[in-house]
Short mmCIF file of C-alpha atoms and ligand atoms in Angstrom, two decimals:
data_model
loop_
_atom_site.label_atom_id
_atom_site.label_comp_id
_atom_site.label_asym_id
_atom_site.label_seq_id
_atom_site.Cartn_x
_atom_site.Cartn_y
_atom_site.Cartn_z
CA MET A 817 -8.85 0.55 -15.16
CA ARG A 818 -11.50 -0.68 -17.31
CA PHE A 819 -12.38 -3.81 -15.03
CA HIS A 820 -12.53 -2.12 -11.70
CA ALA A 821 -16.13 -2.77 -10.97
CA SER A 822 -15.99 -6.60 -12.22
CA VAL A 823 -12.86 -7.03 -10.18
CA ALA A 824 -14.36 -5.92 -7.00
CA ALA A 825 -17.33 -8.13 -7.52
CA ALA A 826 -14.95 -11.01 -8.28
CA VAL A 827 -12.87 -10.31 -5.30
CA LEU A 828 -15.95 -10.72 -3.19
CA ALA A 829 -17.12 -14.12 -5.28
CA LEU A 830 -13.68 -15.65 -5.25
CA CYS A 831 -12.16 -14.98 -2.04
CA PRO A 832 -14.05 -16.14 1.41
CA LEU A 833 -11.60 -13.98 3.65
CA ALA A 834 -13.18 -10.99 1.92
CA ALA A 835 -16.17 -11.67 3.55
CA VAL A 836 -14.23 -12.62 6.97
CA ALA A 837 -12.62 -9.04 6.48
CA GLN A 838 -15.67 -7.08 7.12
CA THR A 839 -16.17 -8.59 10.49
CA ALA A 840 -14.98 -6.98 14.04
CA SER A 841 -11.46 -8.58 14.61
CA ALA A 842 -10.65 -10.08 17.85
CA PRO A 843 -9.33 -7.85 21.02
CA PRO A 844 -5.81 -7.18 20.56
CA LYS A 845 -3.05 -9.63 22.22
CA THR A 846 -1.06 -8.06 25.19
CA PRO A 847 1.69 -5.88 23.24
CA HIS A 848 4.78 -6.72 25.47
CA THR A 849 4.26 -10.89 24.84
CA LEU A 850 4.69 -10.29 21.13
CA ALA A 851 7.93 -10.76 18.86
CA PRO A 852 8.62 -9.33 15.49
CA ASN A 853 6.66 -11.30 12.69
CA SER A 854 8.93 -13.40 10.85
CA ALA A 855 9.44 -13.69 7.01
CA PRO A 856 8.80 -16.95 5.08
CA PRO A 857 11.96 -18.63 4.04
CA GLN A 858 11.15 -18.04 0.61
CA LEU A 859 11.67 -14.39 1.06
CA VAL A 860 15.29 -14.28 1.43
CA GLN A 861 16.41 -10.84 -0.13
CA GLY A 862 15.69 -9.10 2.90
CA VAL A 863 13.82 -6.28 1.00
CA ALA A 864 10.77 -4.36 2.50
CA GLN A 865 11.94 -5.25 5.97
CA THR A 866 9.61 -2.37 6.95
CA PRO A 867 6.80 -1.40 4.68
CA PRO A 868 8.02 0.19 1.33
CA MET A 869 8.00 4.08 1.18
CA GLY A 870 8.03 6.16 -1.82
CA TRP A 871 6.09 7.82 -4.53
CA ASN A 872 4.26 6.31 -7.39
CA SER A 873 3.16 7.97 -10.66
CA TRP A 874 -0.41 6.45 -11.35
CA ASN A 875 -2.76 8.21 -8.89
CA PHE A 876 -1.67 11.79 -10.05
CA PHE A 877 -0.24 11.52 -13.35
CA ALA A 878 -1.94 8.13 -14.93
CA GLY A 879 -1.02 7.74 -18.42
CA LYS A 880 0.60 10.84 -18.95
CA VAL A 881 3.74 10.50 -16.79
CA THR A 882 6.73 11.16 -18.29
CA ASP A 883 10.70 10.76 -18.05
CA GLN A 884 10.73 14.59 -16.46
CA ASP A 885 7.70 13.68 -13.97
CA ILE A 886 9.91 11.02 -12.34
CA ARG A 887 12.82 13.29 -12.32
CA ASN A 888 10.86 16.02 -10.61
CA ALA A 889 9.58 13.48 -8.14
CA ALA A 890 13.00 12.49 -7.20
CA ASP A 891 14.20 16.23 -6.99
CA GLN A 892 10.83 16.92 -4.81
CA ILE A 893 11.23 13.83 -2.40
CA VAL A 894 14.75 15.03 -1.41
CA THR A 895 13.80 19.03 -1.37
CA THR A 896 10.77 18.45 0.47
CA GLY A 897 12.38 16.32 3.41
CA MET A 898 10.30 13.18 2.06
CA LYS A 899 13.77 11.42 1.73
CA ASP A 900 14.71 12.26 5.32
CA ALA A 901 11.37 11.04 6.62
CA GLY A 902 11.76 7.58 4.99
CA TYR A 903 10.73 7.59 0.92
CA VAL A 904 12.82 5.91 -1.13
CA TYR A 905 11.17 4.21 -4.00
CA VAL A 906 10.19 6.48 -6.94
CA ASN A 907 8.06 4.14 -8.93
CA ILE A 908 6.83 4.25 -12.65
CA ASP A 909 3.29 3.22 -13.00
CA ASP A 910 1.70 1.58 -16.38
CA THR A 911 2.38 3.54 -20.02
CA TRP A 912 6.44 3.96 -19.84
CA GLU A 913 6.40 0.63 -21.97
CA GLY A 914 7.21 0.68 -26.06
CA ASP A 915 7.72 -2.09 -28.46
CA ARG A 916 10.01 -5.32 -28.47
CA ASP A 917 12.58 -5.57 -31.07
CA ALA A 918 13.58 -8.58 -33.37
CA ASN A 919 15.38 -10.34 -30.35
CA GLY A 920 12.31 -9.78 -28.23
CA VAL A 921 13.91 -7.02 -26.10
CA LEU A 922 11.24 -4.46 -24.70
CA HIS A 923 12.11 -0.80 -25.19
CA ALA A 924 10.57 2.01 -23.46
CA ASN A 925 8.42 4.54 -25.27
CA SER A 926 9.32 8.14 -26.60
CA LYS A 927 8.15 9.32 -22.86
CA PHE A 928 11.11 7.46 -21.45
CA PRO A 929 14.09 7.92 -23.82
CA ASP A 930 16.61 6.68 -21.51
CA MET A 931 15.57 4.34 -18.68
CA LYS A 932 19.11 3.56 -17.73
CA ALA A 933 19.94 7.19 -17.49
CA LEU A 934 16.88 7.66 -15.51
CA ALA A 935 17.79 5.18 -13.12
CA ASP A 936 21.13 6.59 -12.65
CA TYR A 937 19.57 10.00 -11.81
CA VAL A 938 17.11 8.80 -9.40
CA HIS A 939 19.89 6.51 -7.64
CA SER A 940 22.18 9.57 -7.65
CA ARG A 941 19.58 11.30 -5.55
CA GLY A 942 19.91 8.69 -3.26
CA LEU A 943 16.62 7.05 -4.22
CA LYS A 944 15.32 3.70 -5.94
CA LEU A 945 13.59 3.40 -8.82
CA GLY A 946 10.52 1.08 -9.32
CA ILE A 947 8.63 0.03 -12.66
CA TYR A 948 5.71 -1.98 -13.58
CA SER A 949 4.34 -4.92 -15.96
CA SER A 950 2.00 -7.67 -16.28
CA PRO A 951 2.10 -11.31 -16.42
CA GLY A 952 -0.39 -10.92 -19.53
CA PRO A 953 0.29 -10.00 -23.09
CA GLN A 954 -0.87 -6.50 -22.23
CA THR A 955 -1.03 -4.10 -18.93
CA CYS A 956 -4.04 -2.41 -17.76
CA ALA A 957 -3.63 0.40 -20.08
CA ARG A 958 -2.99 -2.06 -22.91
CA PHE A 959 1.04 -1.60 -23.44
CA ALA A 960 3.25 -4.42 -24.06
CA ALA A 961 3.31 -6.71 -20.92
CA SER A 962 5.62 -9.49 -19.93
CA LEU A 963 4.00 -12.81 -20.92
CA ASP A 964 6.67 -15.28 -22.56
CA HIS A 965 9.33 -12.89 -21.74
CA GLU A 966 9.52 -13.01 -18.27
CA VAL A 967 13.57 -13.74 -17.99
CA GLN A 968 14.26 -11.28 -20.62
CA ASP A 969 12.23 -8.63 -18.80
CA ALA A 970 13.52 -9.21 -15.39
CA GLN A 971 17.40 -9.07 -16.97
CA LEU A 972 16.33 -5.91 -18.53
CA TYR A 973 14.93 -4.05 -15.28
CA ALA A 974 18.14 -5.57 -13.56
CA SER A 975 20.45 -3.93 -16.43
CA TRP A 976 18.76 -0.61 -15.68
CA GLY A 977 19.15 -0.65 -12.15
CA ILE A 978 15.52 -1.12 -11.50
CA ASP A 979 14.80 -1.56 -7.49
CA TYR A 980 10.84 -2.47 -7.33
CA LEU A 981 8.39 -4.42 -9.73
CA LYS A 982 4.71 -4.13 -9.66
CA TYR A 983 3.21 -6.67 -11.30
CA ASP A 984 -0.46 -6.28 -12.33
CA LEU A 985 -2.87 -9.08 -13.34
CA CYS A 986 -4.72 -7.28 -16.12
CA SER A 987 -4.95 -9.01 -19.41
CA PHE A 988 -3.78 -12.34 -17.97
CA ARG A 989 -7.04 -12.91 -16.96
CA GLU A 990 -8.70 -13.10 -20.47
CA ALA A 991 -5.81 -13.79 -22.44
CA VAL A 992 -4.43 -16.98 -20.24
CA MET A 993 -6.86 -17.95 -17.35
CA ALA A 994 -10.16 -17.57 -19.03
CA ALA A 995 -8.59 -18.68 -22.53
CA GLN A 996 -6.58 -22.01 -21.02
CA ALA A 997 -9.07 -22.89 -18.46
CA PRO A 998 -12.66 -21.68 -19.02
CA ASN A 999 -15.18 -22.00 -16.58
CA ASP A 1000 -12.72 -23.85 -14.11
CA LYS A 1001 -11.86 -21.21 -11.50
CA PRO A 1002 -9.39 -23.45 -9.40
CA ALA A 1003 -7.44 -23.99 -12.64
CA GLN A 1004 -7.30 -20.60 -13.44
CA MET A 1005 -6.35 -19.54 -9.59
CA ARG A 1006 -3.30 -22.16 -10.50
CA LEU A 1007 -2.40 -20.30 -13.61
CA MET A 1008 -2.32 -17.03 -11.95
CA VAL A 1009 -0.21 -18.35 -8.99
CA ALA A 1010 2.27 -20.26 -11.35
CA ALA A 1011 2.60 -16.63 -13.47
CA TYR A 1012 3.43 -14.77 -10.33
CA ASP A 1013 6.06 -17.52 -9.35
CA LYS A 1014 7.47 -17.38 -12.78
CA MET A 1015 8.34 -13.61 -12.69
CA ASN A 1016 9.61 -14.28 -9.10
CA LYS A 1017 12.28 -16.94 -10.11
CA ALA A 1018 13.20 -14.52 -13.15
CA LEU A 1019 13.69 -11.67 -10.86
CA LYS A 1020 15.81 -13.87 -8.30
CA SER A 1021 17.98 -15.20 -11.24
CA THR A 1022 18.84 -11.66 -11.58
CA GLY A 1023 20.88 -11.63 -8.11
CA ARG A 1024 19.47 -8.05 -7.93
CA PRO A 1025 17.62 -7.11 -4.79
CA ILE A 1026 14.04 -6.24 -6.21
CA VAL A 1027 10.76 -5.37 -4.29
CA TYR A 1028 8.30 -7.65 -5.58
CA SER A 1029 4.83 -6.14 -5.56
CA PHE A 1030 1.76 -8.05 -6.35
CA CYS A 1031 -1.20 -6.23 -8.13
CA GLN A 1032 -4.08 -8.76 -8.50
CA TYR A 1033 -6.71 -6.93 -6.41
CA GLY A 1034 -6.62 -9.65 -3.47
CA TRP A 1035 -7.85 -12.64 -5.52
CA ASP A 1036 -7.71 -16.11 -4.12
CA ALA A 1037 -6.82 -15.08 -0.68
CA VAL A 1038 -3.44 -13.98 -2.13
CA TRP A 1039 -2.41 -13.19 1.61
CA GLU A 1040 -2.23 -16.67 1.90
CA TRP A 1041 -0.07 -17.72 -0.97
CA GLY A 1042 2.08 -14.49 -2.17
CA PRO A 1043 4.70 -14.52 0.32
CA ASN A 1044 5.39 -18.32 -0.74
CA VAL A 1045 6.13 -17.09 -4.44
CA GLY A 1046 8.10 -14.06 -3.31
CA ALA A 1047 5.31 -11.35 -2.69
CA ASN A 1048 6.75 -8.58 -0.67
CA LEU A 1049 3.41 -6.87 -1.17
CA TRP A 1050 0.03 -7.59 -2.32
CA ARG A 1051 -2.92 -5.48 -3.20
CA THR A 1052 -5.95 -6.67 -0.92
CA THR A 1053 -8.47 -4.67 -3.08
CA GLY A 1054 -9.49 -2.99 -6.39
CA ASP A 1055 -8.25 0.41 -7.22
CA ILE A 1056 -8.29 3.36 -4.58
CA LYS A 1057 -10.01 6.74 -5.60
CA PRO A 1058 -9.09 10.10 -4.15
CA ASN A 1059 -12.39 10.09 -2.14
CA TRP A 1060 -13.49 9.20 1.38
CA GLN A 1061 -16.08 6.54 0.61
CA SER A 1062 -13.22 4.82 -1.17
CA ILE A 1063 -10.70 5.23 1.30
CA TYR A 1064 -12.97 4.31 4.13
CA SER A 1065 -14.35 0.92 2.53
CA ILE A 1066 -10.59 -0.17 1.74
CA LEU A 1067 -9.87 0.43 5.25
CA ASN A 1068 -12.96 -1.84 6.49
CA GLU A 1069 -11.66 -4.46 4.14
CA GLN A 1070 -8.64 -4.67 5.99
CA ALA A 1071 -9.92 -5.96 9.32
CA GLY A 1072 -8.91 -9.82 9.50
CA LEU A 1073 -5.94 -9.47 7.36
CA ALA A 1074 -3.41 -8.63 10.23
CA LYS A 1075 -1.80 -11.86 10.87
CA TYR A 1076 -0.66 -12.16 7.07
CA ALA A 1077 1.68 -8.95 7.19
CA GLY A 1078 5.10 -8.81 8.76
CA PRO A 1079 8.63 -8.14 7.95
CA GLY A 1080 9.37 -8.86 4.03
CA HIS A 1081 5.63 -9.38 3.18
CA TRP A 1082 2.85 -6.80 3.63
CA ASN A 1083 -0.59 -6.31 2.71
CA ASP A 1084 -1.31 -3.48 0.20
CA PRO A 1085 -4.46 -1.47 0.53
CA ASP A 1086 -3.38 0.50 -2.64
CA MET A 1087 -1.27 3.54 -2.76
CA LEU A 1088 -1.75 6.83 -0.76
CA GLU A 1089 -4.28 9.66 -2.28
CA VAL A 1090 -3.33 12.29 0.57
CA GLY A 1091 -3.18 15.58 -1.39
CA ASN A 1092 -5.36 14.43 -4.25
CA GLY A 1093 -9.05 15.15 -5.46
CA ARG A 1094 -10.87 17.06 -2.69
CA LEU A 1095 -9.93 15.25 0.15
CA THR A 1096 -10.43 17.51 3.01
CA PRO A 1097 -7.40 17.97 5.64
CA ALA A 1098 -9.03 15.60 8.21
CA GLU A 1099 -9.63 13.00 5.33
CA ASN A 1100 -6.09 13.04 4.25
CA ARG A 1101 -5.00 12.92 8.06
CA ALA A 1102 -7.13 10.12 8.59
CA HIS A 1103 -6.17 8.19 5.41
CA PHE A 1104 -2.47 8.70 6.37
CA SER A 1105 -3.23 7.56 9.98
CA MET A 1106 -4.87 4.62 9.14
CA TRP A 1107 -2.39 3.34 6.49
CA ALA A 1108 0.33 3.77 9.12
CA MET A 1109 -1.82 1.91 11.32
CA LEU A 1110 -2.13 -1.12 8.64
CA ALA A 1111 1.58 -1.26 8.14
CA ALA A 1112 0.71 -0.64 4.78
CA PRO A 1113 3.38 0.67 2.20
CA LEU A 1114 3.33 4.35 2.22
CA LEU A 1115 3.48 5.30 -1.37
CA ALA A 1116 2.44 8.94 -1.92
CA GLY A 1117 0.59 9.47 -5.14
CA ASN A 1118 0.27 13.20 -5.41
CA ASP A 1119 1.83 15.93 -7.42
CA LEU A 1120 4.89 16.63 -5.38
CA PRO A 1121 6.12 20.03 -7.40
CA ASN A 1122 2.57 21.31 -6.37
CA MET A 1123 2.22 19.77 -2.86
CA THR A 1124 0.84 22.39 -0.20
CA PRO A 1125 2.73 22.68 3.00
CA GLU A 1126 -0.23 20.88 4.67
CA VAL A 1127 0.02 17.90 2.70
CA ARG A 1128 3.48 17.84 2.86
CA ALA A 1129 3.34 18.17 6.71
CA ILE A 1130 1.14 15.02 6.92
CA LEU A 1131 3.26 13.13 4.45
CA THR A 1132 6.29 13.82 6.64
CA ASN A 1133 4.66 13.35 10.18
CA ARG A 1134 7.72 11.47 11.67
CA ASP A 1135 5.49 10.32 14.64
CA VAL A 1136 2.72 8.45 12.24
CA ILE A 1137 5.36 7.37 9.93
CA ALA A 1138 7.31 5.69 12.89
CA ILE A 1139 3.89 3.64 13.49
CA ASP A 1140 3.96 2.27 9.98
CA GLN A 1141 7.56 1.54 9.81
CA ASP A 1142 7.45 -0.29 13.54
CA ARG A 1143 10.28 -2.94 13.22
CA PHE A 1144 7.86 -5.70 14.69
CA GLY A 1145 5.52 -5.10 11.51
CA HIS A 1146 2.04 -6.06 13.14
CA GLN A 1147 -0.83 -4.69 11.36
CA ALA A 1148 -3.44 -3.08 13.36
CA THR A 1149 -6.94 -4.76 13.96
CA ARG A 1150 -10.28 -3.20 14.41
CA ALA A 1151 -10.96 -3.43 18.16
CA TYR A 1152 -14.62 -2.37 18.11
CA SER A 1153 -17.04 0.10 16.12
CA GLU A 1154 -19.92 2.06 18.01
CA GLY A 1155 -22.09 4.18 15.56
CA GLU A 1156 -19.91 5.75 12.89
CA LEU A 1157 -16.79 5.59 15.03
CA ASP A 1158 -14.52 2.83 14.78
CA VAL A 1159 -11.52 2.22 17.09
CA TRP A 1160 -8.20 0.44 15.81
CA THR A 1161 -5.14 -0.78 17.85
CA ARG A 1162 -1.81 -1.76 16.72
CA PRO A 1163 0.77 -3.23 18.84
CA LEU A 1164 4.36 -1.74 18.67
CA SER A 1165 7.84 -3.01 19.41
CA GLY A 1166 8.90 -1.95 22.84
CA GLY A 1167 5.41 -2.91 24.58
CA ALA A 1168 3.98 0.33 23.00
CA MET A 1169 0.86 0.69 21.25
CA ALA A 1170 -1.02 2.70 18.98
CA ILE A 1171 -4.82 3.65 19.11
CA ALA A 1172 -6.65 5.33 16.18
CA VAL A 1173 -10.24 6.79 16.63
CA ILE A 1174 -11.88 7.54 13.47
CA ASN A 1175 -15.32 9.56 12.80
CA ALA A 1176 -16.66 8.04 9.64
CA GLY A 1177 -19.82 10.10 10.24
CA SER A 1178 -20.56 13.13 8.15
CA ASP A 1179 -21.38 15.14 11.35
CA ARG A 1180 -18.98 16.37 14.19
CA TYR A 1181 -19.53 14.26 17.46
CA SER A 1182 -20.18 17.27 19.81
CA THR A 1183 -23.64 17.06 21.34
CA HIS A 1184 -23.62 13.25 21.66
CA PRO A 1185 -19.98 12.52 22.16
CA PHE A 1186 -18.44 9.19 21.54
CA HIS A 1187 -17.07 7.75 24.87
CA LEU A 1188 -13.72 5.71 24.34
CA SER A 1189 -13.86 2.19 26.21
CA LEU A 1190 -10.54 1.38 27.52
CA ALA A 1191 -11.86 -1.87 28.77
CA LYS A 1192 -12.74 -2.85 25.25
CA LEU A 1193 -9.02 -2.60 24.52
CA GLY A 1194 -7.93 -4.49 27.21
CA LEU A 1195 -6.50 -1.59 29.02
CA HIS A 1196 -7.58 0.69 32.02
CA GLY A 1197 -6.87 4.53 32.69
CA PRO A 1198 -5.12 6.74 33.08
CA LEU A 1199 -2.92 6.21 30.32
CA LYS A 1200 -0.59 8.95 29.33
CA GLY A 1201 0.25 9.05 25.61
CA LYS A 1202 1.20 11.35 22.66
CA ASP A 1203 -1.42 12.92 20.47
CA LEU A 1204 0.55 12.09 17.10
CA TRP A 1205 -1.46 15.28 15.30
CA THR A 1206 -0.82 17.64 17.99
CA GLY A 1207 2.15 16.65 18.99
CA LYS A 1208 1.14 17.27 22.73
CA GLU A 1209 0.74 14.79 25.62
CA ILE A 1210 -2.68 13.41 26.03
CA THR A 1211 -3.94 11.55 28.97
CA LEU A 1212 -6.70 8.82 28.03
CA THR A 1213 -9.38 7.81 30.91
CA ASP A 1214 -11.92 5.36 30.67
CA ASN A 1215 -15.11 6.48 29.00
CA MET A 1216 -13.63 9.60 28.09
CA PRO A 1217 -15.64 11.57 25.84
CA ILE A 1218 -13.65 12.18 22.15
CA GLU A 1219 -14.69 14.91 20.07
CA LEU A 1220 -13.91 14.25 16.55
CA ALA A 1221 -15.04 16.17 13.30
CA SER A 1222 -16.28 14.21 10.16
CA HIS A 1223 -13.78 11.87 8.88
CA ASP A 1224 -11.14 13.08 11.35
CA VAL A 1225 -9.15 10.68 13.46
CA LEU A 1226 -7.31 10.90 16.74
CA LEU A 1227 -4.20 8.82 16.72
CA VAL A 1228 -2.21 8.29 19.76
CA ARG A 1229 0.70 6.35 21.04
CA ILE A 1230 0.86 4.79 24.40
CA ALA A 1231 4.63 4.22 25.63
CA ALA A 1232 3.38 1.70 28.64
CA PRO A 1233 -0.28 0.33 27.94
CA LYS A 1234 -1.65 -1.14 30.93
C1 GLA B 2186 -4.53 -1.21 -12.36
C2 GLA B 2186 -3.86 -1.19 -11.10
C3 GLA B 2186 -3.53 0.28 -10.85
C4 GLA B 2186 -2.67 1.08 -11.86
C5 GLA B 2186 -3.15 0.70 -13.27
C6 GLA B 2186 -2.19 1.16 -14.31
O1 GLA B 2186 -5.77 -0.76 -12.28
O2 GLA B 2186 -4.59 -1.54 -10.23
O3 GLA B 2186 -2.80 0.66 -9.55
O4 GLA B 2186 -1.39 0.14 -11.86
O5 GLA B 2186 -3.76 -0.70 -13.38
O6 GLA B 2186 -3.07 0.74 -15.82
#
């Protein structure tokens, strides 16, 4: 947590695509000419064929998470209908780690008395358990991490029944990259790639299907090399925060990354903040809609036992989840922006298409409404579709005025775009 500002600056400095990501995308391809994106041959496990869905402890509990919180989250995922809606992974983030014993075997700390029993519990609810480590000597919260114990740790996770690993760069940067290759950025990047590959091979050698999630904030255009060293998903940015500014700026950083996503390998704009902080209902809706448009992992990060019905309705909106989980795995592109409104489109299987219009402004567009140009999307009206938040039919006509509250979204699925 302590290096986020420097990471953000470093991402921009190190990664030329971060700059590309700020520019508008090319017009969308015609949906019916598209086939599913294929996975690189290195991703043989068949996990994460659609973006992983579940819950992670960090965004709400951070360093306070306990075994009981994980059990409660698993229970809630079942009883709130989230499991039926597709949420599967229950992921323990940082601060579960204890000490290594004389044989180098890592033990969980006192907050997690019996990890195998916890995994059994989560599995008994029909869910899967995720865990967290770092390639460095310490995690971001300064707990023991996997440096020089990769195979041992992977075996340990497999013996517990772990199904998902988030591997967070953290102290590897100072302890290995900066120490072994001072002032040599390309050599540092090679060390980083090798470290991710080392854990990849360790995980594969267990024979257990384990989703492999890279968390290195998008360094060195991870979307270009991550899948070749086993990444099923990779963070594209620094840490998300539960406020509009953070969510909207991360959204814009995803423009330009669509071509890197597909079954088995996804861009990860970070975990959901839906229901956290002071996000308004419109902001929660817009955040969830846009993560679905981005084919992002949908990892809720809120306090599930105290979730409001409104937040639950957002997280379990099946129509929106279906956009995220579309089997073709094509991520949305930003078609155009006008004033403070952005229009994103996502081609879907069966020749369908999703269109999202988002109002990033602080005012409602009523006196000077935004007019949606279907021509700019390569379409012409009238087009019948479904408004995925009202559940009602909507007809889009060319240049129709769209009135949206501040930070709200219009999300429409068109079955037969033309
Ligand atoms: C980094 C990651 C976060 C979280 C914390 C845990 O900041 O980006 O998602 O895992 O570490 O310490």
